[in-house]
PDB file of C-alpha atoms and ligand atoms in Angstrom:
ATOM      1  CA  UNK A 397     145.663  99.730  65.647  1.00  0.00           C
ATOM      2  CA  UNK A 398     142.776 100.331  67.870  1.00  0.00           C
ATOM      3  CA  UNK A 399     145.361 100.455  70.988  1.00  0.00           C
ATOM      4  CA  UNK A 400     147.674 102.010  69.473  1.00  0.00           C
ATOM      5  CA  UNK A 401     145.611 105.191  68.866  1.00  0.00           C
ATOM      6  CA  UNK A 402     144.170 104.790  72.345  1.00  0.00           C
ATOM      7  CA  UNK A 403     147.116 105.861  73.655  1.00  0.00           C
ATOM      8  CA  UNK A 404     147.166 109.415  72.007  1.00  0.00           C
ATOM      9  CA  UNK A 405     147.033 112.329  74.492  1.00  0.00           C
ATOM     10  CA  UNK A 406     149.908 115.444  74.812  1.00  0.00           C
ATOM     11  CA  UNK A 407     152.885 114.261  76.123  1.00  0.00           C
ATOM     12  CA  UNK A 408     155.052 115.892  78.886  1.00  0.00           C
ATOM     13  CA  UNK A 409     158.292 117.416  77.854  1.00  0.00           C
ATOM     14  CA  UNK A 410     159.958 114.577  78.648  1.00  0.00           C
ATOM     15  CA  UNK A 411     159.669 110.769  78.992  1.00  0.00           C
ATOM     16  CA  UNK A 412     157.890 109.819  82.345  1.00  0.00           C
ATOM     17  CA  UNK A 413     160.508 108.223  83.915  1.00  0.00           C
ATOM     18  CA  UNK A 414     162.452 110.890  84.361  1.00  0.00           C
ATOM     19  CA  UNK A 415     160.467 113.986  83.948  1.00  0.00           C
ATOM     20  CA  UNK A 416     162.146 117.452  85.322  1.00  0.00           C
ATOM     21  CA  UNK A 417     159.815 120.607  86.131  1.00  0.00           C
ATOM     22  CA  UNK A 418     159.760 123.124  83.794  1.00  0.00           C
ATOM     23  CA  UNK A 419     162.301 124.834  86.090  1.00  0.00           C
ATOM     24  CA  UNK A 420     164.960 122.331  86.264  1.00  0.00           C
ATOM     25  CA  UNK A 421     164.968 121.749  82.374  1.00  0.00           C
ATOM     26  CA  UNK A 422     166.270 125.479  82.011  1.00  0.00           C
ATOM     27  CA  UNK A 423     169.215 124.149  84.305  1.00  0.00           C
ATOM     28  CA  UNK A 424     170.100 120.932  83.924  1.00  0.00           C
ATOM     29  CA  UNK A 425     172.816 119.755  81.469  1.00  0.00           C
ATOM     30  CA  UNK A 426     173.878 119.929  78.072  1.00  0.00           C
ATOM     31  CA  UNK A 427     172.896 116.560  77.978  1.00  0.00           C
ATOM     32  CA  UNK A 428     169.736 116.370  79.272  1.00  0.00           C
ATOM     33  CA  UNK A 429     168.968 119.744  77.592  1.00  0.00           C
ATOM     34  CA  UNK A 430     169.839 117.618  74.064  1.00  0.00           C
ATOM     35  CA  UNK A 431     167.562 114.854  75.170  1.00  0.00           C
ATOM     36  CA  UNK A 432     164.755 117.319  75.581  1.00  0.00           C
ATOM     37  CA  UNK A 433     165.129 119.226  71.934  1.00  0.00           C
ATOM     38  CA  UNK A 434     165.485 115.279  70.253  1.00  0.00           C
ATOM     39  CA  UNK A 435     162.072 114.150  71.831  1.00  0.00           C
ATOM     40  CA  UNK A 436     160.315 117.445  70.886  1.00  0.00           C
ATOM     41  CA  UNK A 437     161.841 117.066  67.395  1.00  0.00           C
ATOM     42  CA  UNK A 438     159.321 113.975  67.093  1.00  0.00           C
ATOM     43  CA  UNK A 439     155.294 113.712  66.516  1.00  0.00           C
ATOM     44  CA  UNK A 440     154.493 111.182  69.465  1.00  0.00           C
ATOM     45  CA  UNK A 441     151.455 108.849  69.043  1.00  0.00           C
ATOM     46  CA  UNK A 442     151.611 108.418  73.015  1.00  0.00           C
ATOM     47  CA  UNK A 443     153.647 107.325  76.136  1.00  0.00           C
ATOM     48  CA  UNK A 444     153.322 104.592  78.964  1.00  0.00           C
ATOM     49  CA  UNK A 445     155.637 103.362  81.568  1.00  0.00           C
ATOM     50  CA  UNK A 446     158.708 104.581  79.813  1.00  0.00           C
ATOM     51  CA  UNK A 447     157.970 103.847  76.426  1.00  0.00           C
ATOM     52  CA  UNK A 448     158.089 106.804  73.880  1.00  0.00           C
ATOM     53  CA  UNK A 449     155.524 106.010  70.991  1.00  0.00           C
ATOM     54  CA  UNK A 450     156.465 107.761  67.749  1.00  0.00           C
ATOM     55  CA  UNK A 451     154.643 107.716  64.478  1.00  0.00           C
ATOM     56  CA  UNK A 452     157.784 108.486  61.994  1.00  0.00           C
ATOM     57  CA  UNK A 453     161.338 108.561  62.423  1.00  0.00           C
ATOM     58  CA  UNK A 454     164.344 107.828  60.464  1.00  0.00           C
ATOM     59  CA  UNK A 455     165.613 104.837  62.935  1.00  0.00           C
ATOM     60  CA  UNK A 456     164.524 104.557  66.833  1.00  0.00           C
ATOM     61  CA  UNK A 457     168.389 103.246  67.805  1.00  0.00           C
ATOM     62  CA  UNK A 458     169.002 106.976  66.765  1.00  0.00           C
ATOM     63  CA  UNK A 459     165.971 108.392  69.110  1.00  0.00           C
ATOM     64  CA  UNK A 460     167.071 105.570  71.894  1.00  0.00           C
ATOM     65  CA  UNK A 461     170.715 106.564  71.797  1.00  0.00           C
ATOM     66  CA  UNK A 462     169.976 110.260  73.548  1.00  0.00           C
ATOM     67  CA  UNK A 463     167.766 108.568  76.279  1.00  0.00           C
ATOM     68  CA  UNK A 464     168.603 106.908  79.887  1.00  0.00           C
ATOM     69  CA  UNK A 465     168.371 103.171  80.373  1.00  0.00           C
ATOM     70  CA  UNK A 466     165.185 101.878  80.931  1.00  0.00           C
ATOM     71  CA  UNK A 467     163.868 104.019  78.048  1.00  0.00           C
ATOM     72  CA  UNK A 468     161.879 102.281  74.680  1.00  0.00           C
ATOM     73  CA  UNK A 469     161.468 103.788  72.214  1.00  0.00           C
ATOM     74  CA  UNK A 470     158.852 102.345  69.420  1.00  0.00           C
ATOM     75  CA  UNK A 471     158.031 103.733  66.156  1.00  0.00           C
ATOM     76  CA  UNK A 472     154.936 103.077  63.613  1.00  0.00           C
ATOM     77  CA  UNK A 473     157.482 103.598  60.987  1.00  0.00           C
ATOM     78  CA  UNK A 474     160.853 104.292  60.122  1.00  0.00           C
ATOM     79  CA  UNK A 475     161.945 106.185  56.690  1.00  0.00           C
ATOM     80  CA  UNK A 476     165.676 105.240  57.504  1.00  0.00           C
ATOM     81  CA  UNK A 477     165.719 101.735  59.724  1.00  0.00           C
ATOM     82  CA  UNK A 478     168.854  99.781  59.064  1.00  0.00           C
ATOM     83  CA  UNK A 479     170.552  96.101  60.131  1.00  0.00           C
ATOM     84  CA  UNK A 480     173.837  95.558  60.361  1.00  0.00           C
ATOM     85  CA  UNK A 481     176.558  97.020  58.073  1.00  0.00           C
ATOM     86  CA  UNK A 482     173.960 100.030  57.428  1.00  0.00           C
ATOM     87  CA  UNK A 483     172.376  97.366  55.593  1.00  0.00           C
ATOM     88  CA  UNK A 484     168.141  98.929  55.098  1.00  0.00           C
ATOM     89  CA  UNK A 485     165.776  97.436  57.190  1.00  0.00           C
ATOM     90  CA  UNK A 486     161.924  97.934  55.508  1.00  0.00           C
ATOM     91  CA  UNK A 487     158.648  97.759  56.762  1.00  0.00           C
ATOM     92  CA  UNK A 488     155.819 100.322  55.385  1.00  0.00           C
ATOM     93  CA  UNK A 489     153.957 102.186  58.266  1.00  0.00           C
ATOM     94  CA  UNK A 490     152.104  99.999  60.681  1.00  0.00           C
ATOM     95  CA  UNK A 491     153.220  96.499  59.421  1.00  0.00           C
ATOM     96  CA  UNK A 492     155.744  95.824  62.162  1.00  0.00           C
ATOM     97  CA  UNK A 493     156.884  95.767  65.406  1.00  0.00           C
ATOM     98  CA  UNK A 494     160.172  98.411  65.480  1.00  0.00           C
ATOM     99  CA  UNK A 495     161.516  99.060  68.596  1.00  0.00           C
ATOM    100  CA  UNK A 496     164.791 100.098  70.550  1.00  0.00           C
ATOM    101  CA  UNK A 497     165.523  98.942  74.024  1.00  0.00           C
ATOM    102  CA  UNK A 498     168.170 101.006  76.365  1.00  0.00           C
ATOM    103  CA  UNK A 499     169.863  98.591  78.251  1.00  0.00           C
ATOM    104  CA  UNK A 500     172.913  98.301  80.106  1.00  0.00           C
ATOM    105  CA  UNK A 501     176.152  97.293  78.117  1.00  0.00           C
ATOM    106  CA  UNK A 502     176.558  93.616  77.943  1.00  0.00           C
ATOM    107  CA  UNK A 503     178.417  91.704  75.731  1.00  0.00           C
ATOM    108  CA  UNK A 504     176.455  88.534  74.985  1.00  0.00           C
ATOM    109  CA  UNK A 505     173.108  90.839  74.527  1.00  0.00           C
ATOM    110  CA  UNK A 506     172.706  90.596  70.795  1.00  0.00           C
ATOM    111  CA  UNK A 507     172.474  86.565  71.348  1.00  0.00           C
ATOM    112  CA  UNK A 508     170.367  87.446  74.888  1.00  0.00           C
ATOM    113  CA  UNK A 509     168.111  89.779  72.755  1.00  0.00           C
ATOM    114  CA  UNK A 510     167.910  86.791  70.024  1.00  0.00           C
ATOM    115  CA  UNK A 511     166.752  84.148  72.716  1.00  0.00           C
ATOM    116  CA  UNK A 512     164.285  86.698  74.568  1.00  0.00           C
ATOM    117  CA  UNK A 513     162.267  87.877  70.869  1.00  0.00           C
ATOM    118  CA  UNK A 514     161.954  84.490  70.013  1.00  0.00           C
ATOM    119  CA  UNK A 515     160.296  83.662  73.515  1.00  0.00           C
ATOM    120  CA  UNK A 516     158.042  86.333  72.874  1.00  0.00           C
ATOM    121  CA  UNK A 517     156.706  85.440  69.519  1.00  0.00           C
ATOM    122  CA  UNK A 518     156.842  81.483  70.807  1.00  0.00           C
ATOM    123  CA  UNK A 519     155.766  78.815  68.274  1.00  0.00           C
ATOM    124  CA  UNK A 520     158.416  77.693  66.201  1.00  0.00           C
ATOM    125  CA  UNK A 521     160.547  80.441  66.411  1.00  0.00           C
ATOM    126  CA  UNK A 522     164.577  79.519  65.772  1.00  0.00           C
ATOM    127  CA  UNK A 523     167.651  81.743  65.858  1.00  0.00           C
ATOM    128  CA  UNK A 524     169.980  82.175  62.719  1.00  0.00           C
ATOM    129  CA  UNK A 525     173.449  83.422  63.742  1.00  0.00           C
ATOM    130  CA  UNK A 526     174.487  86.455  64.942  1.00  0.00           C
ATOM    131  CA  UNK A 527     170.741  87.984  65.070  1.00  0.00           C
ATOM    132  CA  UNK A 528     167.911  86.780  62.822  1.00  0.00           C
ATOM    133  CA  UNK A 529     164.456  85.398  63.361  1.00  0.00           C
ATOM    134  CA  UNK A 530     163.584  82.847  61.483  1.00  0.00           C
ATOM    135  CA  UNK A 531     159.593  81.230  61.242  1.00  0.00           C
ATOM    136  CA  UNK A 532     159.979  77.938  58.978  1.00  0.00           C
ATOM    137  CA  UNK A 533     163.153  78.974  57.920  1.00  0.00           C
ATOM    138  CA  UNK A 534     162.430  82.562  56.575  1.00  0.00           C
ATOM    139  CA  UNK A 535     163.384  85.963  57.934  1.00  0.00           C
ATOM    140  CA  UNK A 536     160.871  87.084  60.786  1.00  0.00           C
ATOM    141  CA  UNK A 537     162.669  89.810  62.267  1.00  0.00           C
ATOM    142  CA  UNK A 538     165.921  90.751  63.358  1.00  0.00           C
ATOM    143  CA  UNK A 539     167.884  92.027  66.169  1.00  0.00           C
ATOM    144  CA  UNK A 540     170.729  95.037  65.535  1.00  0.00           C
ATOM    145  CA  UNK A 541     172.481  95.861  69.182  1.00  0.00           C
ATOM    146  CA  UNK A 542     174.924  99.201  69.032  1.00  0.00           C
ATOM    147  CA  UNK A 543     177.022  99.889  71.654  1.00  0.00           C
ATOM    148  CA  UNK A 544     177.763 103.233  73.335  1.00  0.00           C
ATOM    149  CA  UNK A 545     180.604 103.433  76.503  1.00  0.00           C
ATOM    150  CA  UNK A 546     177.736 103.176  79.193  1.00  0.00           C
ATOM    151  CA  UNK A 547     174.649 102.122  77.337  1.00  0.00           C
ATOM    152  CA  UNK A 548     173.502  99.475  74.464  1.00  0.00           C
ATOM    153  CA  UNK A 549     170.583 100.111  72.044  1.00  0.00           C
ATOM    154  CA  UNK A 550     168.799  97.184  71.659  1.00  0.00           C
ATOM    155  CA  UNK A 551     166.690  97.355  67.943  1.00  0.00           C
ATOM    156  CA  UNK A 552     164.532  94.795  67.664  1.00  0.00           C
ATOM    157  CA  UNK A 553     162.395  94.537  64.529  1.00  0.00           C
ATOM    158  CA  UNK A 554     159.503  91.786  63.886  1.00  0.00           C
ATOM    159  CA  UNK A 555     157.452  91.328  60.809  1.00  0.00           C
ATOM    160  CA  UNK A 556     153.846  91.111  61.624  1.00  0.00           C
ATOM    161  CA  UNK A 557     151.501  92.770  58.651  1.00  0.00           C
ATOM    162  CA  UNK A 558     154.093  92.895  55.765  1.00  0.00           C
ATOM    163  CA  UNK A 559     157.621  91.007  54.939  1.00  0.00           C
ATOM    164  CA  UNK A 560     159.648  91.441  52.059  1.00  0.00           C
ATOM    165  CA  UNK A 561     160.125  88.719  49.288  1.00  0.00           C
ATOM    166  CA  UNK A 562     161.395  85.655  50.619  1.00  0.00           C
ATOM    167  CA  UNK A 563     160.858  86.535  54.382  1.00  0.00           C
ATOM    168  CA  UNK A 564     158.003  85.739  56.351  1.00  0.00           C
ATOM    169  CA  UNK A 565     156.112  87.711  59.308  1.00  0.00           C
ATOM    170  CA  UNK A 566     153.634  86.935  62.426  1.00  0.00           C
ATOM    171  CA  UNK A 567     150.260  87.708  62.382  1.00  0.00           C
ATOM    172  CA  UNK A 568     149.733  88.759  66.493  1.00  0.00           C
ATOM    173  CA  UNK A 569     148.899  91.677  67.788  1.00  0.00           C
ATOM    174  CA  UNK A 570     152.173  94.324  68.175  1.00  0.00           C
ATOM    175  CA  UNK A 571     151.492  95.757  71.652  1.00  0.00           C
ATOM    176  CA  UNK A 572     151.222  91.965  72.816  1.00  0.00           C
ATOM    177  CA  UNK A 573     154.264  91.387  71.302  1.00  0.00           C
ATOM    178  CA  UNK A 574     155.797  94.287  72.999  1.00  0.00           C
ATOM    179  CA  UNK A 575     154.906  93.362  76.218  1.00  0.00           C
ATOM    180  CA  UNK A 576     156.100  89.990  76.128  1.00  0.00           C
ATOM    181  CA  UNK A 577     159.467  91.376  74.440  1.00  0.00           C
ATOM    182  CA  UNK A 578     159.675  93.838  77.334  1.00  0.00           C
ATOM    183  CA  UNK A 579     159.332  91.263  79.604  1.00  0.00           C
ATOM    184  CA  UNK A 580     161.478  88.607  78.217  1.00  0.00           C
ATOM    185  CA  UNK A 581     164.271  91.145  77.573  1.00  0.00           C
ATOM    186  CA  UNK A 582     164.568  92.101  80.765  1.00  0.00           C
ATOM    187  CA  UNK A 583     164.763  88.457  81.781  1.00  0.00           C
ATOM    188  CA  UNK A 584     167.297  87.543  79.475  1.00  0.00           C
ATOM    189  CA  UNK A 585     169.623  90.775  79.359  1.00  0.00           C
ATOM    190  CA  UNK A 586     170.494  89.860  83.059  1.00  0.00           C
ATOM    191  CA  UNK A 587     170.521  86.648  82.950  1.00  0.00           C
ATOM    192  CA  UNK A 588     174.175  84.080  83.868  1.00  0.00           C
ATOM    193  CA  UNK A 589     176.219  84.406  80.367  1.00  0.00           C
ATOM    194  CA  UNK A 590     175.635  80.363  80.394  1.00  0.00           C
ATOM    195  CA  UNK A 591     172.236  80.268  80.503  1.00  0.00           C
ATOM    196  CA  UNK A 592     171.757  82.413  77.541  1.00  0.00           C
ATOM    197  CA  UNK A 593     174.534  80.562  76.013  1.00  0.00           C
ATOM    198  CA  UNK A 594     172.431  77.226  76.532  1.00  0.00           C
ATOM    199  CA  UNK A 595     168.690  78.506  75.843  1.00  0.00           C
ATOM    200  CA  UNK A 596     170.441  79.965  72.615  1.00  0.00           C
ATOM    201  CA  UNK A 597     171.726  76.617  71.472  1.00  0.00           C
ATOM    202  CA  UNK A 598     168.472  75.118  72.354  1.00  0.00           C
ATOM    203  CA  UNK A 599     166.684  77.545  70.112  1.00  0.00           C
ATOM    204  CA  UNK A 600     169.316  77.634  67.104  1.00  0.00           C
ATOM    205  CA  UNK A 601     168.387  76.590  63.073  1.00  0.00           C
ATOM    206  CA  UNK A 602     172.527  77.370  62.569  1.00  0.00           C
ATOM    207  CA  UNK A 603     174.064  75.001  64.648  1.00  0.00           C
ATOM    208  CA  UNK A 604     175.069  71.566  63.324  1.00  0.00           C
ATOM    209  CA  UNK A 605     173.909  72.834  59.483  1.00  0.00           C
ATOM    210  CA  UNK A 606     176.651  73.414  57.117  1.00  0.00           C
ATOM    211  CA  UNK A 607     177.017  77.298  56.319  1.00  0.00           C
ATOM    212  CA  UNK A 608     178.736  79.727  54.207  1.00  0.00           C
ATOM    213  CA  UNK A 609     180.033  82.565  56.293  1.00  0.00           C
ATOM    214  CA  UNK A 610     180.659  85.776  54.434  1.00  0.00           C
ATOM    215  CA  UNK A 611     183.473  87.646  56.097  1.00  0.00           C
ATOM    216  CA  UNK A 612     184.853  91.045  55.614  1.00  0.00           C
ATOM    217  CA  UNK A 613     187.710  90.025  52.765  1.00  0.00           C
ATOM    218  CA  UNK A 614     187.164  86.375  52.840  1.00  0.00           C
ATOM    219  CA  UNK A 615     184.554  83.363  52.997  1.00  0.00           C
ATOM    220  CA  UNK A 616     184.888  80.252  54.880  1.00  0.00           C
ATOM    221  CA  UNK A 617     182.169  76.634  54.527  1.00  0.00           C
ATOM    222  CA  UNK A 618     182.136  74.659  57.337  1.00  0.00           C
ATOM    223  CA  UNK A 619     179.917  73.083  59.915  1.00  0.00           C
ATOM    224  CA  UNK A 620     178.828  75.371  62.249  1.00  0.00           C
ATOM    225  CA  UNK A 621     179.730  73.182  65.699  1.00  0.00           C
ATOM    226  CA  UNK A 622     179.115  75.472  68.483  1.00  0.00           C
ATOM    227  CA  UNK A 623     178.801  79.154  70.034  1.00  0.00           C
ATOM    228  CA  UNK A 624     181.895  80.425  72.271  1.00  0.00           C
ATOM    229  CA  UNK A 625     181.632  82.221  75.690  1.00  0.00           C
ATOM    230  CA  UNK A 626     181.568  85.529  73.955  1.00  0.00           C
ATOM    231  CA  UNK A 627     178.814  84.961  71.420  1.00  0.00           C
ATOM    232  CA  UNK A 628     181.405  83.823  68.520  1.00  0.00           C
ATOM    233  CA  UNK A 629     180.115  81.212  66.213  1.00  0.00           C
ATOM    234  CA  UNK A 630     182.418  78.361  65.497  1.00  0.00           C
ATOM    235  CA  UNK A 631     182.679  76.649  62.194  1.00  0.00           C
ATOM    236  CA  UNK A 632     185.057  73.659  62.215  1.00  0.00           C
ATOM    237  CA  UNK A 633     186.802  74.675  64.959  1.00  0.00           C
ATOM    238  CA  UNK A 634     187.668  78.270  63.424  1.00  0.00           C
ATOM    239  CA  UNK A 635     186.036  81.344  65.839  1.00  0.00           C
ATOM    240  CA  UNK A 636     183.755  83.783  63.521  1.00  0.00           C
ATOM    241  CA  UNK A 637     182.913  87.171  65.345  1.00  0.00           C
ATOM    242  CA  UNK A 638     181.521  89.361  62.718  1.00  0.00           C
ATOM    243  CA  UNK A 639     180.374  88.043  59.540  1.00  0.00           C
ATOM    244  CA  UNK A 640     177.123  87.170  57.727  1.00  0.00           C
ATOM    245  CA  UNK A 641     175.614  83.549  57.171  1.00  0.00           C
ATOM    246  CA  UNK A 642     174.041  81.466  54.992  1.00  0.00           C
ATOM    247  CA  UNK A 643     172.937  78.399  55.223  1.00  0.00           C
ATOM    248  CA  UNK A 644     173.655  75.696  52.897  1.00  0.00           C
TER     249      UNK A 644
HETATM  250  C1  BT5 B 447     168.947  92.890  61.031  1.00  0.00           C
HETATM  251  O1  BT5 B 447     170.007  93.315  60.264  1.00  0.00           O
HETATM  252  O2  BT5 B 447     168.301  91.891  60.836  1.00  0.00           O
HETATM  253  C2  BT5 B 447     168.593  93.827  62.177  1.00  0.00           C
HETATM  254  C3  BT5 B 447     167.314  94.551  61.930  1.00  0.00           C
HETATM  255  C4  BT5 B 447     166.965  95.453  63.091  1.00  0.00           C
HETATM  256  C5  BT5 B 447     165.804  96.339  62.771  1.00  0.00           C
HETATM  257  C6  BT5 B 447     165.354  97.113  63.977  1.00  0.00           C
HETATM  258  S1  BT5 B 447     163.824  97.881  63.762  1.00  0.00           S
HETATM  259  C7  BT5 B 447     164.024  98.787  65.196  1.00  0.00           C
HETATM  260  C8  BT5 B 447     165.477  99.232  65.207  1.00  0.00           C
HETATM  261  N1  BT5 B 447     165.638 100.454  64.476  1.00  0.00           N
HETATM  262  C9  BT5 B 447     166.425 100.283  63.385  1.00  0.00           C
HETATM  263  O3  BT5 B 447     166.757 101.174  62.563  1.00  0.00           O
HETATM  264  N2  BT5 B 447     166.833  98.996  63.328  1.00  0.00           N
HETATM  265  C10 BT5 B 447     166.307  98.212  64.435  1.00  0.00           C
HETATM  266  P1  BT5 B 447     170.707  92.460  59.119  1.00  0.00           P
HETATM  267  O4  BT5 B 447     171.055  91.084  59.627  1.00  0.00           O
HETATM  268  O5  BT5 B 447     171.811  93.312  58.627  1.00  0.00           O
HETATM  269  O6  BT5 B 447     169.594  92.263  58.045  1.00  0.00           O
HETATM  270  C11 BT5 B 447     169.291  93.265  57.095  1.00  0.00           C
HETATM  271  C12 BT5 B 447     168.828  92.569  55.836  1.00  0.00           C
HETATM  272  O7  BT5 B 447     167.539  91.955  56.058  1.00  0.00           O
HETATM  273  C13 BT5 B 447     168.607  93.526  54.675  1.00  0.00           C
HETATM  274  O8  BT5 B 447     169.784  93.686  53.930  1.00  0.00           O
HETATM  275  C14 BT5 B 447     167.527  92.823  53.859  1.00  0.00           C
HETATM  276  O9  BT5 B 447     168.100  91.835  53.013  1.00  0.00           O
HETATM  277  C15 BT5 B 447     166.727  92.087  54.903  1.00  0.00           C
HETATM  278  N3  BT5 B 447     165.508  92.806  55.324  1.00  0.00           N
HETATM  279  C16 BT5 B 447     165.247  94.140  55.279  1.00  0.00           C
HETATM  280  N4  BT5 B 447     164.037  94.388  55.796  1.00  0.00           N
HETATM  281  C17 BT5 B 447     163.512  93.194  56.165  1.00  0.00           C
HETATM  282  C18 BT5 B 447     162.290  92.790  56.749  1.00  0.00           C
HETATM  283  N5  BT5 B 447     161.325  93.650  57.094  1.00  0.00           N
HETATM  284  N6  BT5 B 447     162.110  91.461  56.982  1.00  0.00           N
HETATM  285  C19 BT5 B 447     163.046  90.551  56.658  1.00  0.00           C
HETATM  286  N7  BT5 B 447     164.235  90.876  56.098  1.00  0.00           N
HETATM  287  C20 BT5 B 447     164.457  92.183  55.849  1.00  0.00           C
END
C-alpha cells in the first residue's frame, strides 16, 4: 500500500510512452484524440514506465483497449471487472492484483498468459483449462484475453488480500507480483508456440483428470488427454475450444 501511494504525483496528459506536446494533441487523430479524453476520464493513483495506475474503474480491458501496445493498465479496483462470458469478476478495493496487458495479437496467448502468471506467483501454482489459477486446487486468479484486429488485452487478475468462497488468494506483495508478471509476460507472449505448449502441460492440474466440460448447448465427460497446437483442450480424443471445466 505504502508503494502504491508513493507513486502519486500529476500525471501528463498522456501515458509516458507516448506523450505528444500540448500542440500536437490539438492535431493528431481521432484516435489518439479518444485515447486522450478516456485517460483524463480516470482519477490516476500514478504512472511508471508505461503503466497507467488507476484507483477505480469499471474494467481495465475497457481502459487498455483505447491504448497502444506496450501500455498496462492496473487498477486498485474495479466496480464492473468480468471473466469470460461477462461472467463478474470481484475483488473489493485493494485486495488484488487487476491488471490489463496490451500485447500483440497471438493466438496461443490466453494459455502463454496462463504459464507466465503462474511463473510469477511460483510455488505450487497449476493451470486449470482455458485460464484459471489454481493454489491447492482453488481459484487464485484468472486470465480473460479479448481480441481486437491489431491488438490483444491481456486481463490478468490474482487474489492476494481477499477471495471469494471457495477460492483461495496469495499473500505477496502486488507491485512484486506485477513486476514479475510484466516480466514473465513478455517472455512468454513471444515465445515458439511449442514451448508454451510444453511449459503449459508441465504446469497443468487438468490434464490426465477426468472433467466435465460445459459447452454452449451441450456437455461432454471425458479424460482430458492433451492440449492441441491452437490451445484446444482434448477430451477423449474430441477437440474443445470454448467451454468451461470442471473437474471431477
Ligand atoms: C476469469 O474468468 O477467470 C478471468 C478473470 C479476469 C479478471 C481480470 S482482472 C483485470 C482484468 N479486468 C477485467 O475486467 N477482467 C480482467 P472466468 O473463468 O469466466 O471466471 C469467472 C468466475 O470466477 C466467476 O463467475 C466467479 O464464479 C469466479 N470469481 C469471480 N471473482 C473471483 C475471484 N476474485 N477469485 C476467484 N474466483 C472468482
Amino acid at each position: 500500500m505504502r508503494l502504491w501511494l508513493s507513486k502519486l504525483r500529476i500525471a501528463p496528459a498522456v501515458i509516458r510512452t507516448n506523450r505528444p506536446r500540448a500542440s500536437s494533441i490539438i492535431t493528431t487523430s481521432v484516435t489518439a484524440r479518444w485515447n486522450l479524453i478516456v485517460l483524463l476520464a480516470y482519477r490516476r493513483v500514478g504512472e511508471a514506465r508505461g503503466v497507467l495506475r488507476l484507483q477505480s474503474v469499471a474494467s481495465t480491458q475497457d481502459v487498455a483497449r483505447s491504448l497502444p501496445i506496450g501500455s498496462i493498465v492496473i487498477a486498485d479496483h474495479q466496480t464492473a471487472g468480468r471473466g469470460r462470458l461477462d461472467r463478474r469478476w470481484e475483488s473489493p478495493p485493494g485486495t488484488a492484483l487487476l491488471a490489463s496487458f496490451v500485447l500483440p495479437p497471438n493466438p496461443l496467448l490466453s494459455l502463454a498468459a496462463g504459464v507466465a502468471a503462474a511463473e510469477a506467483c511460483g510455488g505450487n501454482v497449476r493451470l486449470k483449462w482455458p485460464n484459471d489459477l489454481l493454489l491447492e486446487g482453488a481459484k487464485l486468479g484468472g486470465i480473460l484475453v479479448e481480441a481486437t484486429p491489431h491488438k490483444a488485452i491481456c486481463g490478468i487478475g490474482i487474489n492476494l488480500a481477499w477471495a471469494p468462497p471457495g477460492a483461495t488468494r496469495l499473500s505477496v506483495d502486488r507491485d512484486q507480483l506485477l513486476e514479475r508478471v510484466r516480466g514473465e509476460l513478455e517472455r512468454w507472449s513471444s515465445a515458439a508456440p511449442y514451448a508454451v505448449l510444453a511449459r503449459w502441460r508441465e504446469l497443468s492440474d487438468t490434464l490426465g483428470r477426468r472433467v466435465r466440460v460445459d459447452l454452449p448447448g451441450s456437455v461432454i465427460e471425458g479424460t482430458a488427454e492433451d492440449i492441441g497446437s491452437n490451445g484446444e483442450l482434448i477430451v477423449d480424443g474430441v477437440a474443445i475450444s470454448v467451454g468451461s471445466v470442471i473437474h471431477l
